[in-house]
Coordinates of C-alpha atoms in Angstrom, one line a residue:
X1442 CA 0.0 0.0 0.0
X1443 CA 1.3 3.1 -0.6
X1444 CA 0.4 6.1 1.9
X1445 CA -0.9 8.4 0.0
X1446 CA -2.9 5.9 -3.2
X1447 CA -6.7 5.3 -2.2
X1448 CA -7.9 2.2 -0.5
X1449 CA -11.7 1.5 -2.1
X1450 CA -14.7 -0.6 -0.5
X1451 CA -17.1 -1.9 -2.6
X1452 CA -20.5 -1.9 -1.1
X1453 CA -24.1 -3.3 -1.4
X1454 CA -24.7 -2.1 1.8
X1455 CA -25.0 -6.0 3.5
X1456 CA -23.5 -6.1 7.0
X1457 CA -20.8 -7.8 5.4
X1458 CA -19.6 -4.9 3.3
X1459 CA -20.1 -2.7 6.0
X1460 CA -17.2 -4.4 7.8
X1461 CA -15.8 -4.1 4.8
X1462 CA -15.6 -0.3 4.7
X1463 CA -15.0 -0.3 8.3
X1464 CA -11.8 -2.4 7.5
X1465 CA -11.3 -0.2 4.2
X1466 CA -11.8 3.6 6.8
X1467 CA -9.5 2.1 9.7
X1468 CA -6.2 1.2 7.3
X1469 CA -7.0 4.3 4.8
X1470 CA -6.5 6.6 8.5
X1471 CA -3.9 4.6 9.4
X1472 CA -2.4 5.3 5.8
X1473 CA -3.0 8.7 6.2
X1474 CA -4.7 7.4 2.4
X1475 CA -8.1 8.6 0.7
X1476 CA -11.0 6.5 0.7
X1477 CA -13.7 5.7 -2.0
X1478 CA -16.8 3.8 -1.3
X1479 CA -18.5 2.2 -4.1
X1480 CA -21.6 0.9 -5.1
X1481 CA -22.5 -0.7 -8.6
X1482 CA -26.5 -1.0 -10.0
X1483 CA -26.2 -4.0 -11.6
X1484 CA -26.1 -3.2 -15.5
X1485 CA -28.5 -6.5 -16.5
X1486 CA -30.8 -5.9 -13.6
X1487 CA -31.4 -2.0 -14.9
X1488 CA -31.8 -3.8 -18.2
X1489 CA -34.7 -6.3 -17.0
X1490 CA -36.0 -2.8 -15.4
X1491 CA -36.6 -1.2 -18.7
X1492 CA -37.6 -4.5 -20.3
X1493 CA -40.7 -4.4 -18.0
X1494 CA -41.4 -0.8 -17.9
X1495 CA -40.5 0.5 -21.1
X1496 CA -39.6 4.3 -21.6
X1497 CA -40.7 5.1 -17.6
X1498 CA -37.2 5.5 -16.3
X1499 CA -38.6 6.9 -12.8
X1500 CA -38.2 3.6 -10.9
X1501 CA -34.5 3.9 -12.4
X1502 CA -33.8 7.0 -11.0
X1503 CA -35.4 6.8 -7.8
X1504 CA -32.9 3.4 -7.8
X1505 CA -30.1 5.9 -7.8
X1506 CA -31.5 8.0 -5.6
X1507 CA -31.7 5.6 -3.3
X1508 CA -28.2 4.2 -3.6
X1509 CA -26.7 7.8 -3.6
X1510 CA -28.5 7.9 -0.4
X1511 CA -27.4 5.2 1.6
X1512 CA -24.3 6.0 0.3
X1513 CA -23.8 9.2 2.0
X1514 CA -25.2 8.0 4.9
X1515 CA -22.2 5.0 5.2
X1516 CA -20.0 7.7 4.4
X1517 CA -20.9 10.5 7.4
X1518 CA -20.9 7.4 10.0
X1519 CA -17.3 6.3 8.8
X1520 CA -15.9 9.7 9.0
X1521 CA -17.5 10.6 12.6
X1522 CA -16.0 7.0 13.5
X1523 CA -13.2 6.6 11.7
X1524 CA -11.9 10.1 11.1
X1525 CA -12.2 9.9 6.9
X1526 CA -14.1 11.4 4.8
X1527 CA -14.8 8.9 1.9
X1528 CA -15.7 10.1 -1.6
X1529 CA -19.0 8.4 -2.7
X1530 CA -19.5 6.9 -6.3
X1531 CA -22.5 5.1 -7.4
X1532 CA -22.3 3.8 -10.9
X1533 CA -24.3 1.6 -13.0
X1534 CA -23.4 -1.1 -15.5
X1535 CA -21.2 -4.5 -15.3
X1536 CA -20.4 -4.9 -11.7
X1537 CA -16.8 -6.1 -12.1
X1538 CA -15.7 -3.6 -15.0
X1539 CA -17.3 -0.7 -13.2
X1540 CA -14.9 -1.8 -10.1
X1541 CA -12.1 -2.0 -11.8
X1542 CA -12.5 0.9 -14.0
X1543 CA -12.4 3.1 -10.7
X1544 CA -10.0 1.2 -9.0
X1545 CA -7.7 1.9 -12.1
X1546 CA -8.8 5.5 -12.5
X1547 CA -8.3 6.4 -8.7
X1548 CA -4.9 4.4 -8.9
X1549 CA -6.0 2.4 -5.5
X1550 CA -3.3 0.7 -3.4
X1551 CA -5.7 -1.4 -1.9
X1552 CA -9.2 -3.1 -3.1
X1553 CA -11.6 -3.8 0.0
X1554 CA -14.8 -6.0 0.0
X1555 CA -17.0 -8.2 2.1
X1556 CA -17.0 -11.8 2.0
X1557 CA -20.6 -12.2 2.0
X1558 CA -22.7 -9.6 0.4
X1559 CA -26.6 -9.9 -0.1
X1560 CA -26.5 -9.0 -3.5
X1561 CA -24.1 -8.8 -6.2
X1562 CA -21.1 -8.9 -3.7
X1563 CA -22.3 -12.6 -3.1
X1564 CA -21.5 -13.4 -6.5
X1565 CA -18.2 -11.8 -6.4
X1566 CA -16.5 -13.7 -3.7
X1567 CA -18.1 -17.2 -3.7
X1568 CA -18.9 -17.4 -7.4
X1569 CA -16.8 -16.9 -11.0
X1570 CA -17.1 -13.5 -10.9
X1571 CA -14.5 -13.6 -7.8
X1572 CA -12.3 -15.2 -10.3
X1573 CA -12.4 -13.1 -12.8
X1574 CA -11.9 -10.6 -10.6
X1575 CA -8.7 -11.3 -9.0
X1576 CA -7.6 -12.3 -12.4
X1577 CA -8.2 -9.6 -13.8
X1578 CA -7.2 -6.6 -11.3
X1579 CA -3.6 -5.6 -11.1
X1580 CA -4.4 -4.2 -7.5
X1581 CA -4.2 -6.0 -4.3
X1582 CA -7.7 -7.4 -2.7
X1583 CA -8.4 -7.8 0.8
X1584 CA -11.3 -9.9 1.8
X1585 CA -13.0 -9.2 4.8
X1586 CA -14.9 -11.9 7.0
X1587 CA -14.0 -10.4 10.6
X1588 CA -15.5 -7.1 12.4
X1589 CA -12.7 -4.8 12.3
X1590 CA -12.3 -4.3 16.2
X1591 CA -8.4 -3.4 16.1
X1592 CA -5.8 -3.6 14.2
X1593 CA -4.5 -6.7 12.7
X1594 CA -2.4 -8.4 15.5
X1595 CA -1.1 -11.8 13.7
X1596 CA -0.5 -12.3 9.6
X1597 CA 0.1 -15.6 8.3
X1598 CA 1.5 -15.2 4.9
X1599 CA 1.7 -18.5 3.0
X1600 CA 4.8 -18.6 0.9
X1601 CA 5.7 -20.9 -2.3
X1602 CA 9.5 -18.9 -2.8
X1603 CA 8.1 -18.2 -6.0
X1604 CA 8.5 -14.5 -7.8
X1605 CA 5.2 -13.7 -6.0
X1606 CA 6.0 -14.2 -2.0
X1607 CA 8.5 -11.5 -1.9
X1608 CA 5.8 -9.0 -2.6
X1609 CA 3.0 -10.7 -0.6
X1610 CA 5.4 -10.7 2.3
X1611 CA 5.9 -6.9 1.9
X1612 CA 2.6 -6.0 1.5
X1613 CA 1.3 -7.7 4.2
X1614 CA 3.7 -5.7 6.2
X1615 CA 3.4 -2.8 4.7
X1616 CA -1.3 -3.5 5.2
X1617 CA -0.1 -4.4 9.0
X1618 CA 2.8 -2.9 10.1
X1619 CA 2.4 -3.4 13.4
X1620 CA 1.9 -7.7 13.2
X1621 CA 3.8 -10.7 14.1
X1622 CA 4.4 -12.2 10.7
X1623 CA 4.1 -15.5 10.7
X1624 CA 5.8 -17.1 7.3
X1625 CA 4.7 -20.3 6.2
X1626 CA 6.0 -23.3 3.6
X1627 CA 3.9 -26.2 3.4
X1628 CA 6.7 -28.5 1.9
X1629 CA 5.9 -31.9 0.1
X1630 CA 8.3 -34.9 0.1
X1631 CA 8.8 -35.9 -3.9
X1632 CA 6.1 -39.2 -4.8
X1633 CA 7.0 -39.6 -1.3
X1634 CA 4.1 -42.4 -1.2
X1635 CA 5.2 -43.9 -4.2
X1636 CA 8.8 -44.4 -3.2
X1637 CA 7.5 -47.0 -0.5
X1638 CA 5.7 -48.9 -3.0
X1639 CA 9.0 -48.9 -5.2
X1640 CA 10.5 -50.7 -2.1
X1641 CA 12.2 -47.5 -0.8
X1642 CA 13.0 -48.3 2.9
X1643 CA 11.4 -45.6 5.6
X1644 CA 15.2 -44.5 6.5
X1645 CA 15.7 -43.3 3.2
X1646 CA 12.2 -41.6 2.9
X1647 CA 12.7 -40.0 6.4
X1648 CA 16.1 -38.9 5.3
X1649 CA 14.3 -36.5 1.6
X1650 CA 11.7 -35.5 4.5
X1651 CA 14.1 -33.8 6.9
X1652 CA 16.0 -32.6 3.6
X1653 CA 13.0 -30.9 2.2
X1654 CA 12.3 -29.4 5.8
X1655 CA 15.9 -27.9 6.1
X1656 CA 15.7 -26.5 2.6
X1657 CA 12.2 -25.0 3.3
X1658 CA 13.6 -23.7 6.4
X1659 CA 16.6 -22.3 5.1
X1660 CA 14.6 -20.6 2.1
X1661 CA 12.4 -19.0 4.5
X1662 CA 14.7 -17.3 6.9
X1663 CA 16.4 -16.2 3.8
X1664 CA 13.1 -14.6 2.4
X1665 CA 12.6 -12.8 6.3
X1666 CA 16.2 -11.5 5.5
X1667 CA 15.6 -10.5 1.8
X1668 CA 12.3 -8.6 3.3
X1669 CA 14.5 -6.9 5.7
X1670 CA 12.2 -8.3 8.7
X1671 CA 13.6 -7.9 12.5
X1672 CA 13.9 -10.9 14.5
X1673 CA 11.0 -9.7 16.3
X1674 CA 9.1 -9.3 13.2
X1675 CA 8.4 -12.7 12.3
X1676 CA 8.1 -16.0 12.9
X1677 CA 8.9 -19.1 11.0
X1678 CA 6.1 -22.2 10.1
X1679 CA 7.3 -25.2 8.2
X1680 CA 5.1 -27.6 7.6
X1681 CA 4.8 -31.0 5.5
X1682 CA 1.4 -31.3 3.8
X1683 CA -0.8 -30.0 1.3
X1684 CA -0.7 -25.8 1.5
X1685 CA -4.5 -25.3 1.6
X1686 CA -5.1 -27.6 4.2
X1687 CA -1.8 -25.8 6.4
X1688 CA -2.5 -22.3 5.9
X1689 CA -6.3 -23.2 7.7
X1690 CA -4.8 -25.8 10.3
X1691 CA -2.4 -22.6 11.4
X1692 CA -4.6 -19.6 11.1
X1693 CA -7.1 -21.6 13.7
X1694 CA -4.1 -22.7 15.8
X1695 CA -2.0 -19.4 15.8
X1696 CA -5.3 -17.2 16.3
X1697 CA -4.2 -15.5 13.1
X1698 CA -6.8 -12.4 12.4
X1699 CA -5.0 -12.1 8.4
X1700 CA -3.9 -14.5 5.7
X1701 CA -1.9 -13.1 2.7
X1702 CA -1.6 -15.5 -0.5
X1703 CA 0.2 -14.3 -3.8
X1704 CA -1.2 -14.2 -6.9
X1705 CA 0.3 -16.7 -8.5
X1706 CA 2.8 -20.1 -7.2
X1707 CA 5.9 -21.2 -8.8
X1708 CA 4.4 -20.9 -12.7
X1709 CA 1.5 -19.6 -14.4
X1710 CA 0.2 -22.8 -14.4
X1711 CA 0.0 -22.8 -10.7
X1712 CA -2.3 -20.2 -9.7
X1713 CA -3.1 -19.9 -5.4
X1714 CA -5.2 -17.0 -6.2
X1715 CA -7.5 -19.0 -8.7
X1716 CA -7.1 -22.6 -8.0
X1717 CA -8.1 -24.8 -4.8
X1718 CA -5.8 -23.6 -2.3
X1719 CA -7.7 -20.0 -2.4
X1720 CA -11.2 -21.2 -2.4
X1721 CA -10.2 -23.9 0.5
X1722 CA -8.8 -21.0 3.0
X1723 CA -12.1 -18.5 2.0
X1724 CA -14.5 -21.6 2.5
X1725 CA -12.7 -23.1 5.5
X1726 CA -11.1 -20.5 7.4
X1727 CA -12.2 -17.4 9.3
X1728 CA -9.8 -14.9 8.9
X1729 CA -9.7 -11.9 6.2
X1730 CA -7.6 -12.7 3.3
X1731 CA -5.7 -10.1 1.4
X1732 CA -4.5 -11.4 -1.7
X1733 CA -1.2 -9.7 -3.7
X1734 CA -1.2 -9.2 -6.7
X1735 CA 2.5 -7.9 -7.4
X1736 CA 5.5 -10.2 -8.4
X1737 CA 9.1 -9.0 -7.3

């Protein structure tokens, strides 16, 4: 994030996105960064509108009106809370181009939304539209699931050593300055199953296990170093195992309020963001999840 680019909720005006902007207000202020709230009229719903009523665009407008509305009414209670004062936009059209178009054109550090909205938000976070989403925006999105009561205390940022985890580490400091880090590997030993039934002896498999540890150990401390983290920064998690199932074993266990994933893993064929490890930790976790969407 940098200070001074805008951090942008998307609303529907569900408790969920309210948390959202509450989220979105609290690390804009502590930014010292602008804030836009947004709110999209679905451009095929407007369309069934006029299908039905024909040339009578008064149930449109009084629509925006209403949206406009709530809109300033979000936007007074954050800034007598959370000491911002949020520009409103209200747009209508194709909910995820209208996002991104205004996340581009404000330049936003930082793209904020609710996990579970009650309308179009829904879609966006537990249905394709999600993934078209985060494929498609170049900016950094931070799901919320948690009421924002304080700061973030504890980040687990899952790391592959890929181009990606450099920048997820540093944005997730940079979204939390004031965390523990907690950097984890999930680390896999090589057809580790199949080596037993090739008649492999357990010794020998034991011995690639606490190699692949050591190395994933190793690589880590050497990305806290490369990130310039302090000792009392950050703290290591290695971990054999498949990486979805890890990063939601440790967020319960560690009582982690954040999880940061990168984009992409070690190719463009291995995608975190869009594949199953993403849609595990949103489906079987409970922290918020702030996805980076910067390679180093």
């Amino acid at each position: 994030m940098h200070p001074t680019a805008p951090v942008i909720a998307a609303t529907d005006f569900s408790p969920q996105a309210r948390q959202a902007a509450e989220r979105a207000a609290r690390l804009a202020h502590e930014n010292g960064a602008p804030l836009a709230l947004v709110h999209v009229l679905p451009g095929d719903t407007l369309e069934a509108l006029r299908a039905w009523l024909g040339s009578d665009t008064a149930p449109e407008r009084a629509m925006h009106d209403e949206a406009r509305a709530a809109l300033a009414i979000q936007a007074a209670d954050l800034k007598a809370r959370r000491h911002v004062e949020p520009a409103v936009v209200c747009r209508s059209g194709p909910v995820l181009d209208e996002i991104l178009r205004e996340a581009e054109a404000r330049d936003a550090s930082l793209l904020v939304l609710g996990a579970r909205g009650s309308g179009f938000l829904r879609r966006l976070v537990l249905g394709s539209t999600a993934e078209r989403l985060m494929r498609r925006s170049a900016k950094p999105l931070l799901v919320v699931r948690q009421a924002p009561h304080e700061p973030y205390r504890r980040v687990l940022v899952a790391v592959d050593f890929s181009p990606w985890s450099k920048a997820a580490v540093a944005l997730a400091h940079r979204v939390a300055p004031h965390a523990q880090l907690v950097l984890m590997a999930a680390f896999e030993v090589p057809f580790g199953e199949k080596l037993r039934y090739a008649g492999v002896d357990d010794a020998t498999v034991e011995r690639y296990r606490e190699a692949a540890r050591q190395e994933a150990t190793r690589r880590v401390h050497a990305l806290a170093e490369d990130c310039g983290l302090r000792a009392a920064q950050w703290t290591p998690r290695v971990l054999e195992g498949d990486a979805s199932l890890r990063i939601v074993e440790q967020e319960a266990e560690l009582g982690c309020d954040l999880v940061v994933l990168g984009k992409h893993g070690r190719s463009a064929s291995v995608d975190l963001l869009l594949g199953s490890t993403t849609r595990h930790v949103l489906a079987e976790g409970s922290a918020d999840v702030l996805v980076s969407t910067v390679r180093d």
